[in-house]
């Protein structure tokens, strides 16, 4: 059932600018049927396998018309593997033994993978070939895999939620995003904020939106208005800068060379969070030390002036990195992710630090390194010792778990800095999965429990002589950034599209005023009261 014009669908806004556009509804991901036997007609199964292989081969040919030369060569190699007659024969034998066409092809690919294990050229492509086998399987059952995003026109993309791999496919035709699931700290939110795509996430009512409807995406009003025009959009506060410099430095969050280049065009003072894992979300083979040193050097050289805070790999949970081959976990947000990967992947973390040192020397930039998902002071100290052994960095850790927030005093003299990841800190403080739309309100940074925890972290860091910053999404909200400065944090790092707005907010107040606002906010019993108090205090200055 659709919505009537004027219907208001509540969610959580991302960004400050409204947008009006036509809805493009993306179908939810459908999972593939389990492997199964066929009903007895082997000839029919073989024919449907042939035709599915040829459709997927055509899809590859279509992709080849859109990519660069290196990718064309990869796609050509894949197409040859896909259409290999030996592979088809192996699948045919599986069909003869009873498996249906899709299952038979997947089994044949696995047999090939075992036979050719050790052949470097083939191993590089095996994950891609497995993916093609899934596509063949899907084709046979008429299931659509992956996103089908328009490349031309202008659309508001509406879907359940988008994975990092999905958002990587967003084309310039995506001018706005609405998700039914996914909270304010989900990767959809992070990517949209960094690309200045207005979005409303956690918008349950969006499930009834239909392709072709026109909607207003009103992020400041935390809502989508069906049939609304821009004049209905909620206005954000206009901050008037009173001094040239903000009361604390505003750095930028980046995840790629393009982000670094774009961040350098803002007024950011360096980089406060370089999410290195975003470089590897679609890599099926580990990058060599040389390749890493090269890409880090390019990114460091392109980054805005100032210190550059690089985070070692934070794979796992919502950010799968294919080459790290991580075990299936029932509860990955509570599993082996971030620095915990040192158990199985120590050499990758060491290579990151070594290649960062090469890049640091080559570019002459000031590099700070930090580890994600630290839970104990022992882990923090282990990382600090490793980083100091491998490079000349300032060394810190992210504070993303309540457990490490409780032991900051033990880190005096051991670390140079800490950086609070409020996205994960909220998730673990409130026991609320950051991807779960139903829990979006618990992940609202204005929640009193988060703000009071942040006050303790800032005070404890100060007492331990650690410089403290905040790099979670909360630091991209200009009013919240003022509260953070007032609580005692020494820097914030924002999504690059928000650097200007956060800087003006932090240039419109004195440190004393920010402290007074933070004190007033700390007394509020609800998130709504906390936000309203900050906004009215700011408006009255
Ligand atoms: C955070 O958790 O706040 C953070 C900055 O890390 P990420 O969002 O990449 O998990
Ligand atoms: Mg995090």
Coordinates of C-alpha atoms and ligand atoms in Angstrom, one line a residue:
X1 CA 0.0 0.0 0.0
X2 CA 1.3 3.5 -0.9
X3 CA 1.3 6.7 1.1
X4 CA -1.0 9.7 0.5
X5 CA 0.7 13.0 -0.5
X6 CA 1.8 14.9 2.5
X7 CA 2.5 11.8 4.6
X8 CA 5.4 12.3 6.9
X9 CA 7.7 9.3 7.5
X10 CA 10.0 9.7 10.5
X11 CA 13.6 8.4 10.5
X12 CA 17.0 9.8 11.4
X13 CA 18.5 12.4 9.1
X14 CA 22.0 12.4 7.7
X15 CA 23.4 15.7 6.4
X16 CA 22.1 19.2 6.5
X17 CA 20.6 19.8 3.0
X18 CA 17.2 18.7 1.8
X19 CA 16.5 17.2 -1.6
X20 CA 13.4 16.4 -3.6
X21 CA 13.4 13.6 -6.2
X22 CA 11.8 10.5 -7.6
X23 CA 11.9 7.3 -5.6
X24 CA 13.9 4.3 -7.0
X25 CA 13.0 1.3 -4.9
X26 CA 15.7 -1.3 -4.7
X27 CA 14.5 -4.8 -4.1
X28 CA 15.9 -6.5 -0.9
X29 CA 18.7 -9.0 -1.3
X30 CA 17.2 -12.4 -1.8
X31 CA 19.2 -15.4 -0.7
X32 CA 20.0 -18.3 -2.9
X33 CA 18.2 -21.6 -2.4
X34 CA 20.2 -24.3 -0.7
X35 CA 21.9 -26.9 -2.9
X36 CA 19.4 -29.5 -4.0
X37 CA 18.8 -32.4 -6.3
X38 CA 16.8 -32.1 -9.5
X39 CA 13.5 -33.8 -10.3
X40 CA 15.0 -36.3 -12.9
X41 CA 15.3 -34.4 -16.1
X42 CA 19.1 -34.1 -16.5
X43 CA 18.8 -32.8 -20.1
X44 CA 16.7 -29.9 -19.0
X45 CA 19.1 -29.0 -16.2
X46 CA 22.1 -29.0 -18.7
X47 CA 20.2 -26.7 -21.0
X48 CA 19.3 -24.3 -18.3
X49 CA 22.9 -24.3 -17.1
X50 CA 24.2 -23.5 -20.6
X51 CA 21.7 -20.6 -20.9
X52 CA 22.5 -19.3 -17.4
X53 CA 26.3 -19.3 -18.1
X54 CA 25.7 -17.5 -21.3
X55 CA 23.6 -14.8 -19.6
X56 CA 26.2 -14.2 -16.9
X57 CA 28.9 -14.1 -19.7
X58 CA 26.8 -11.4 -21.4
X59 CA 26.6 -9.5 -18.1
X60 CA 30.4 -9.6 -17.9
X61 CA 30.7 -8.3 -21.5
X62 CA 28.3 -5.5 -20.6
X63 CA 30.5 -4.6 -17.5
X64 CA 33.6 -4.6 -19.8
X65 CA 32.2 -1.6 -21.7
X66 CA 32.3 0.5 -18.6
X67 CA 35.6 -0.2 -16.9
X68 CA 39.3 0.6 -17.4
X69 CA 41.8 -1.6 -19.3
X70 CA 43.1 -3.5 -16.2
X71 CA 39.6 -4.5 -15.2
X72 CA 38.8 -5.5 -18.8
X73 CA 41.7 -8.0 -18.7
X74 CA 40.4 -9.4 -15.4
X75 CA 36.8 -9.7 -16.8
X76 CA 38.1 -11.4 -19.9
X77 CA 40.1 -13.9 -17.9
X78 CA 36.9 -14.6 -15.8
X79 CA 34.7 -15.0 -18.8
X80 CA 37.1 -17.6 -20.1
X81 CA 37.0 -19.5 -16.8
X82 CA 33.2 -19.2 -16.7
X83 CA 32.8 -20.7 -20.2
X84 CA 35.5 -23.3 -19.8
X85 CA 34.4 -26.6 -21.3
X86 CA 36.1 -28.7 -18.6
X87 CA 34.2 -26.8 -16.0
X88 CA 31.0 -27.4 -17.9
X89 CA 31.8 -31.2 -18.2
X90 CA 32.5 -31.4 -14.4
X91 CA 29.2 -29.7 -13.7
X92 CA 27.4 -32.0 -16.2
X93 CA 28.8 -35.1 -14.3
X94 CA 27.3 -33.6 -11.1
X95 CA 23.9 -33.1 -12.9
X96 CA 24.1 -36.8 -14.0
X97 CA 24.6 -37.7 -10.3
X98 CA 21.4 -35.9 -9.4
X99 CA 22.4 -32.3 -8.5
X100 CA 20.3 -29.5 -10.0
X101 CA 22.0 -27.2 -12.5
X102 CA 22.9 -24.3 -10.0
X103 CA 24.2 -26.7 -7.3
X104 CA 26.1 -28.7 -9.9
X105 CA 27.9 -25.6 -11.2
X106 CA 28.8 -24.5 -7.7
X107 CA 30.2 -27.9 -6.9
X108 CA 32.2 -28.0 -10.1
X109 CA 33.8 -24.6 -9.3
X110 CA 34.8 -26.0 -5.8
X111 CA 36.3 -29.1 -7.5
X112 CA 38.3 -26.7 -9.8
X113 CA 39.4 -24.7 -6.8
X114 CA 40.8 -27.8 -5.1
X115 CA 42.5 -29.1 -8.3
X116 CA 44.1 -25.7 -9.0
X117 CA 45.1 -24.8 -5.5
X118 CA 48.6 -23.5 -5.6
X119 CA 48.3 -22.0 -9.1
X120 CA 48.9 -18.3 -8.2
X121 CA 47.1 -16.9 -11.3
X122 CA 44.0 -19.0 -10.7
X123 CA 43.9 -18.4 -6.9
X124 CA 43.7 -14.7 -7.5
X125 CA 40.5 -15.2 -9.4
X126 CA 38.9 -18.0 -7.4
X127 CA 36.7 -15.7 -5.2
X128 CA 35.5 -14.0 -8.3
X129 CA 34.7 -17.3 -10.0
X130 CA 32.8 -18.4 -6.8
X131 CA 30.8 -15.2 -7.1
X132 CA 30.1 -15.9 -10.8
X133 CA 28.9 -19.4 -9.8
X134 CA 26.5 -17.8 -7.4
X135 CA 25.3 -15.5 -10.2
X136 CA 24.8 -18.6 -12.5
X137 CA 22.8 -20.3 -9.6
X138 CA 20.7 -17.1 -9.1
X139 CA 20.1 -16.8 -12.9
X140 CA 18.7 -20.3 -13.0
X141 CA 16.2 -19.4 -10.2
X142 CA 15.4 -16.0 -11.7
X143 CA 16.9 -14.3 -8.6
X144 CA 18.5 -10.9 -8.9
X145 CA 21.8 -10.6 -7.1
X146 CA 23.5 -7.3 -6.2
X147 CA 22.1 -3.8 -6.8
X148 CA 20.6 -2.5 -10.0
X149 CA 21.2 1.2 -9.7
X150 CA 20.3 3.7 -12.4
X151 CA 23.3 5.4 -14.0
X152 CA 21.4 8.3 -15.5
X153 CA 18.7 10.5 -14.2
X154 CA 18.3 11.7 -10.6
X155 CA 16.8 9.4 -8.0
X156 CA 16.2 8.9 -4.3
X157 CA 17.3 5.4 -3.7
X158 CA 15.0 3.6 -1.2
X159 CA 16.0 0.2 0.2
X160 CA 16.3 -2.0 3.3
X161 CA 19.9 -1.0 4.0
X162 CA 23.0 -0.8 1.9
X163 CA 26.2 -2.7 2.6
X164 CA 29.6 -1.1 2.1
X165 CA 29.8 -3.1 -1.2
X166 CA 26.5 -1.7 -2.3
X167 CA 27.3 1.9 -1.4
X168 CA 30.5 1.6 -3.5
X169 CA 28.2 1.1 -6.5
X170 CA 26.3 4.4 -6.0
X171 CA 26.3 6.3 -9.2
X172 CA 26.0 10.1 -9.6
X173 CA 22.3 9.4 -10.4
X174 CA 21.8 8.8 -6.6
X175 CA 20.9 12.2 -5.2
X176 CA 19.3 11.0 -2.0
X177 CA 19.0 7.8 0.0
X178 CA 16.3 6.5 2.4
X179 CA 16.8 3.2 4.3
X180 CA 14.1 1.3 6.1
X181 CA 16.7 -0.3 8.4
X182 CA 20.2 0.8 9.4
X183 CA 20.8 3.3 12.1
X184 CA 22.5 6.7 12.2
X185 CA 26.0 5.1 12.5
X186 CA 25.5 2.4 9.8
X187 CA 27.8 2.5 6.8
X188 CA 25.1 3.8 4.6
X189 CA 24.9 6.9 6.9
X190 CA 28.7 7.3 6.9
X191 CA 29.1 7.0 3.2
X192 CA 26.1 9.3 2.5
X193 CA 27.5 11.9 4.9
X194 CA 30.9 11.8 3.3
X195 CA 29.6 12.1 -0.2
X196 CA 27.1 14.8 0.7
X197 CA 24.2 12.7 -0.3
X198 CA 21.2 13.7 1.9
X199 CA 19.7 10.7 3.6
X200 CA 17.2 9.6 6.1
X201 CA 17.9 6.2 7.7
X202 CA 15.9 4.0 10.0
X203 CA 12.8 5.1 8.3
X204 CA 10.3 2.2 8.7
X205 CA 7.5 4.0 6.8
X206 CA 9.7 3.9 3.7
X207 CA 8.8 0.3 3.1
X208 CA 5.5 1.4 1.4
X209 CA 7.2 4.0 -0.9
X210 CA 6.8 3.1 -4.6
X211 CA 9.2 3.7 -7.5
X212 CA 8.2 6.9 -9.3
X213 CA 6.7 8.7 -6.3
X214 CA 8.2 12.1 -5.5
X215 CA 9.5 12.7 -2.0
X216 CA 11.3 15.4 0.0
X217 CA 14.2 14.0 2.0
X218 CA 14.5 16.4 5.0
X219 CA 17.5 15.3 7.0
X220 CA 17.5 18.2 9.5
X221 CA 13.8 17.4 10.3
X222 CA 14.6 13.6 10.5
X223 CA 11.9 12.9 8.0
X224 CA 10.7 12.1 4.5
X225 CA 7.7 14.0 3.2
X226 CA 5.7 12.3 0.4
X227 CA 5.0 14.8 -2.4
X228 CA 6.8 17.5 -0.3
X229 CA 8.8 20.3 -1.9
X230 CA 11.9 22.0 -0.6
X231 CA 10.1 24.9 1.0
X232 CA 8.8 22.4 3.6
X233 CA 12.3 21.4 4.6
X234 CA 13.5 22.1 8.2
X235 CA 16.3 24.7 8.4
X236 CA 19.5 24.1 10.2
X237 CA 21.0 26.7 12.6
X238 CA 23.1 29.3 10.9
X239 CA 26.3 29.7 12.9
X240 CA 28.1 33.0 12.7
X241 CA 31.8 32.6 13.2
X242 CA 33.2 35.0 15.8
X243 CA 36.8 34.1 15.5
X244 CA 39.1 32.9 12.7
X245 CA 39.9 29.6 14.4
X246 CA 37.6 27.0 16.0
X247 CA 38.1 26.5 19.7
X248 CA 39.4 23.0 19.0
X249 CA 40.9 21.6 15.7
X250 CA 38.4 20.0 13.2
X251 CA 40.0 17.2 11.3
X252 CA 38.4 15.1 8.4
X253 CA 37.5 11.4 8.2
X254 CA 38.7 9.7 5.0
X255 CA 38.7 6.2 3.6
X256 CA 40.3 6.6 0.1
X257 CA 42.5 8.7 -2.1
X258 CA 39.5 10.5 -3.4
X259 CA 38.4 11.3 0.1
X260 CA 41.9 12.6 0.9
X261 CA 41.9 14.9 -2.2
X262 CA 38.3 16.1 -1.4
X263 CA 39.2 16.7 2.3
X264 CA 42.2 18.8 1.2
X265 CA 39.8 21.2 -0.4
X266 CA 38.0 21.8 3.0
X267 CA 39.3 23.7 6.0
X268 CA 40.1 20.5 7.8
X269 CA 43.2 20.5 10.1
X270 CA 44.6 17.1 9.0
X271 CA 42.8 13.8 9.1
X272 CA 41.3 12.5 12.4
X273 CA 40.4 9.0 11.1
X274 CA 41.7 7.2 8.0
X275 CA 39.6 4.0 7.8
X276 CA 42.2 1.8 6.1
X277 CA 39.9 -1.2 5.7
X278 CA 37.7 0.7 3.2
X279 CA 40.6 0.3 0.7
X280 CA 40.1 -3.5 0.9
X281 CA 36.4 -4.2 1.0
X282 CA 36.5 -5.8 -2.4
X283 CA 40.0 -7.3 -2.4
X284 CA 40.2 -11.0 -2.7
X285 CA 44.0 -11.1 -2.3
X286 CA 46.0 -9.3 0.4
X287 CA 47.9 -6.3 -0.9
X288 CA 51.7 -6.6 -0.8
X289 CA 53.7 -4.4 1.6
X290 CA 55.0 -2.4 -1.4
X291 CA 51.5 -1.8 -2.8
X292 CA 50.3 -0.7 0.6
X293 CA 53.2 1.7 1.1
X294 CA 52.5 3.2 -2.4
X295 CA 48.8 3.7 -1.7
X296 CA 49.4 5.1 1.8
X297 CA 52.0 7.5 0.5
X298 CA 49.6 8.8 -2.2
X299 CA 46.9 9.3 0.4
X300 CA 49.2 10.9 3.0
X301 CA 50.6 13.3 0.4
X302 CA 47.1 14.3 -0.8
X303 CA 45.6 14.8 2.7
X304 CA 44.9 18.2 4.2
X305 CA 47.7 19.9 6.2
X306 CA 48.0 18.8 9.8
X307 CA 48.5 15.5 11.6
X308 CA 47.1 12.4 10.0
X309 CA 45.5 9.8 12.2
X310 CA 45.6 6.4 10.5
X311 CA 43.6 3.5 12.0
X312 CA 44.9 -0.1 11.4
X313 CA 42.5 -2.4 9.8
X314 CA 39.0 -2.6 11.4
X315 CA 37.7 -5.6 9.4
X316 CA 34.9 -7.8 10.6
X317 CA 31.3 -7.3 11.6
X318 CA 29.8 -4.7 9.2
X319 CA 33.0 -4.4 7.2
X320 CA 34.0 -7.7 5.7
X321 CA 37.4 -7.8 4.0
X322 CA 37.4 -10.8 1.6
X323 CA 41.1 -11.7 1.8
X324 CA 41.1 -12.0 5.6
X325 CA 39.0 -15.1 5.3
X326 CA 37.2 -14.6 8.6
X327 CA 35.2 -17.4 10.3
X328 CA 31.5 -17.3 10.3
X329 CA 30.4 -15.9 13.7
X330 CA 26.9 -15.9 15.2
X331 CA 27.4 -12.4 16.6
X332 CA 30.1 -10.7 14.6
X333 CA 29.8 -7.3 16.3
X334 CA 30.9 -9.1 19.4
X335 CA 33.4 -11.3 17.6
X336 CA 36.9 -11.2 16.3
X337 CA 37.1 -7.8 14.7
X338 CA 39.4 -4.7 14.8
X339 CA 42.5 -5.2 16.8
X340 CA 41.3 -8.7 17.9
X341 CA 42.4 -9.8 14.4
X342 CA 46.0 -9.8 15.7
X343 CA 45.3 -13.3 16.9
X344 CA 45.1 -14.7 13.3
X345 CA 46.4 -11.9 11.2
X346 CA 49.4 -10.4 13.1
X347 CA 51.5 -10.2 9.9
X348 CA 48.8 -8.0 8.1
X349 CA 48.7 -5.5 11.0
X350 CA 52.5 -5.5 11.1
X351 CA 52.7 -4.9 7.4
X352 CA 50.3 -2.0 7.7
X353 CA 52.5 -0.3 10.3
X354 CA 55.7 -1.0 8.3
X355 CA 54.2 0.3 5.1
X356 CA 52.8 3.4 6.9
X357 CA 56.4 4.0 8.2
X358 CA 57.7 3.9 4.6
X359 CA 54.9 6.2 3.5
X360 CA 55.6 8.6 6.5
X361 CA 59.3 8.8 5.6
X362 CA 58.6 9.3 1.9
X363 CA 56.0 12.1 2.4
X364 CA 57.4 13.7 5.5
X365 CA 53.9 13.9 7.0
X366 CA 53.1 13.7 10.7
X367 CA 51.5 10.3 11.2
X368 CA 49.6 9.1 14.2
X369 CA 48.4 5.5 14.3
X370 CA 45.6 4.0 16.3
X371 CA 44.1 0.5 16.7
X372 CA 40.3 -0.1 16.6
X373 CA 38.2 -2.2 19.0
X374 CA 40.4 -2.2 22.0
X375 CA 38.9 -3.7 25.1
X376 CA 41.7 -3.8 27.7
X377 CA 44.7 -1.7 28.7
X378 CA 46.9 -4.8 27.9
X379 CA 45.7 -4.7 24.3
X380 CA 46.3 -1.0 24.1
X381 CA 49.8 -1.4 25.5
X382 CA 50.5 -4.3 23.1
X383 CA 49.5 -2.2 20.1
X384 CA 51.6 0.8 21.4
X385 CA 54.7 -1.3 21.7
X386 CA 54.3 -2.8 18.3
X387 CA 53.6 0.5 16.6
X388 CA 56.6 2.2 18.3
X389 CA 58.9 -0.7 17.3
X390 CA 57.8 -0.4 13.6
X391 CA 57.6 3.3 13.1
X392 CA 58.0 6.9 14.3
X393 CA 54.4 7.6 15.0
X394 CA 52.3 9.2 17.8
X395 CA 50.5 6.2 19.1
X396 CA 46.9 5.9 20.3
X397 CA 43.8 3.7 20.5
X398 CA 40.2 4.1 19.7
X399 CA 37.8 4.1 22.6
X400 CA 34.8 2.2 21.3
X401 CA 34.1 -0.2 24.2
X402 CA 32.9 0.7 27.7
X403 CA 35.6 -1.6 29.1
X404 CA 38.5 0.4 27.8
X405 CA 36.8 3.7 28.8
X406 CA 36.9 2.4 32.4
X407 CA 40.7 1.9 32.4
X408 CA 42.1 5.0 30.8
X409 CA 44.0 5.9 33.9
X410 CA 46.1 2.8 33.4
X411 CA 47.3 4.2 30.0
X412 CA 49.1 7.2 31.5
X413 CA 52.6 7.3 30.0
X414 CA 51.8 4.4 27.6
X415 CA 49.9 6.2 24.8
X416 CA 49.9 9.7 23.2
X417 CA 46.2 10.0 22.4
X418 CA 42.8 8.3 22.3
X419 CA 40.1 8.8 19.8
X420 CA 36.5 8.0 20.7
X421 CA 34.4 6.1 18.1
X422 CA 31.0 7.0 19.3
X423 CA 29.4 4.8 16.6
X424 CA 30.6 1.6 18.3
X425 CA 30.7 3.1 21.8
X426 CA 26.9 3.6 21.5
X427 CA 26.5 0.1 20.1
X428 CA 28.3 -1.5 23.1
X429 CA 27.1 0.9 25.8
X430 CA 23.5 0.4 24.9
X431 CA 23.8 -3.2 23.8
X432 CA 22.1 -2.0 20.6
X433 CA 23.3 -3.4 17.2
X434 CA 24.2 -0.3 15.1
X435 CA 22.6 -1.9 12.0
X436 CA 19.3 -2.5 13.7
X437 CA 16.7 0.0 12.6
X438 CA 14.4 -0.8 15.5
X439 CA 17.1 0.5 17.9
X440 CA 17.9 3.7 16.1
X441 CA 16.8 5.9 19.1
X442 CA 19.3 4.2 21.4
X443 CA 22.1 5.1 19.0
X444 CA 21.1 8.8 18.9
X445 CA 24.3 10.5 20.1
X446 CA 22.2 12.9 22.3
X447 CA 21.4 10.0 24.6
X448 CA 22.3 11.2 28.2
X449 CA 24.2 8.0 29.0
X450 CA 26.5 8.5 26.0
X451 CA 27.1 12.2 26.8
X452 CA 27.8 11.4 30.5
X453 CA 30.2 8.6 29.4
X454 CA 31.9 11.0 27.1
X455 CA 32.3 13.5 29.9
X456 CA 34.1 10.8 32.0
X457 CA 36.3 9.8 29.0
X458 CA 37.4 13.4 28.4
X459 CA 38.2 14.0 32.1
X460 CA 40.0 10.6 32.6
X461 CA 42.1 11.2 29.4
X462 CA 43.1 14.7 30.7
X463 CA 44.1 13.3 34.0
X464 CA 46.2 10.6 32.3
X465 CA 47.9 13.1 30.0
X466 CA 46.3 11.7 26.9
X467 CA 45.1 14.0 24.1
X468 CA 41.5 13.0 23.4
X469 CA 39.4 13.4 20.3
X470 CA 36.1 12.1 18.9
X471 CA 35.9 10.7 15.3
X472 CA 32.5 8.9 15.4
X473 CA 29.6 10.3 13.3
X474 CA 28.4 12.4 16.3
X475 CA 31.4 14.7 15.7
X476 CA 29.9 15.6 12.3
X477 CA 26.9 17.3 14.0
X478 CA 27.9 20.9 14.5
X479 CA 25.9 21.4 17.7
X480 CA 27.2 18.1 19.2
X481 CA 30.8 19.1 18.3
X482 CA 30.3 22.2 20.5
X483 CA 29.2 20.0 23.4
X484 CA 32.3 17.7 22.8
X485 CA 34.6 20.7 23.0
X486 CA 32.8 21.8 26.2
X487 CA 33.2 18.4 27.7
X488 CA 37.0 18.7 27.3
X489 CA 37.8 16.9 24.0
X490 CA 40.9 18.4 22.3
X491 CA 39.8 17.8 18.7
X492 CA 37.0 16.4 16.6
X493 CA 37.1 14.6 13.2
X494 CA 34.1 15.0 10.9
X495 CA 32.8 13.6 7.7
X496 CA 34.5 15.7 5.0
X497 CA 31.2 17.3 3.9
X498 CA 30.6 18.5 7.4
X499 CA 34.0 20.0 8.2
X500 CA 32.9 23.5 7.2
X501 CA 29.7 23.4 9.2
X502 CA 31.4 22.0 12.3
X503 CA 34.2 24.5 12.0
X504 CA 31.8 27.4 11.9
X505 CA 29.9 26.1 14.9
X506 CA 33.2 25.8 16.8
X507 CA 34.3 29.3 15.7
X508 CA 31.0 30.8 16.9
X509 CA 31.5 30.1 20.6
X510 CA 34.2 30.6 23.2
X511 CA 35.5 27.6 25.2
X512 CA 33.8 29.0 28.3
X513 CA 30.5 29.2 26.4
X514 CA 30.9 25.6 25.1
X515 CA 31.6 24.4 28.7
X516 CA 28.4 26.1 29.9
X517 CA 26.4 24.5 27.1
X518 CA 27.9 21.1 27.9
X519 CA 27.1 21.5 31.6
X520 CA 23.5 22.3 30.8
X521 CA 23.2 19.4 28.4
X522 CA 24.7 16.9 30.9
X523 CA 21.7 17.6 33.3
X524 CA 19.1 16.6 30.7
X525 CA 17.2 13.3 31.2
X526 CA 16.4 12.4 27.6
X527 CA 18.0 12.7 24.2
X528 CA 15.3 15.1 23.0
X529 CA 15.9 17.4 26.0
X530 CA 19.7 17.3 25.5
X531 CA 19.4 18.2 21.8
X532 CA 16.8 20.9 22.4
X533 CA 18.9 22.4 25.3
X534 CA 22.0 22.6 23.1
X535 CA 20.2 24.2 20.2
X536 CA 18.4 26.7 22.4
X537 CA 21.6 27.7 24.2
X538 CA 23.4 28.1 20.9
X539 CA 20.6 30.1 19.4
X540 CA 20.6 32.5 22.4
X541 CA 24.3 33.3 22.2
Ligands
LIG1 C1 33.2 4.5 15.4 O1 32.9 3.3 15.8 O2 32.7 5.5 15.9 C2 34.2 4.7 14.3 C3 34.6 5.9 14.0 O3 34.6 3.5 13.7 P1 33.7 2.8 12.5 O4 32.4 3.7 12.3 O5 34.5 2.8 11.3 O6 33.4 1.5 13.1
LIG2 MG1 34.1 1.7 15.1

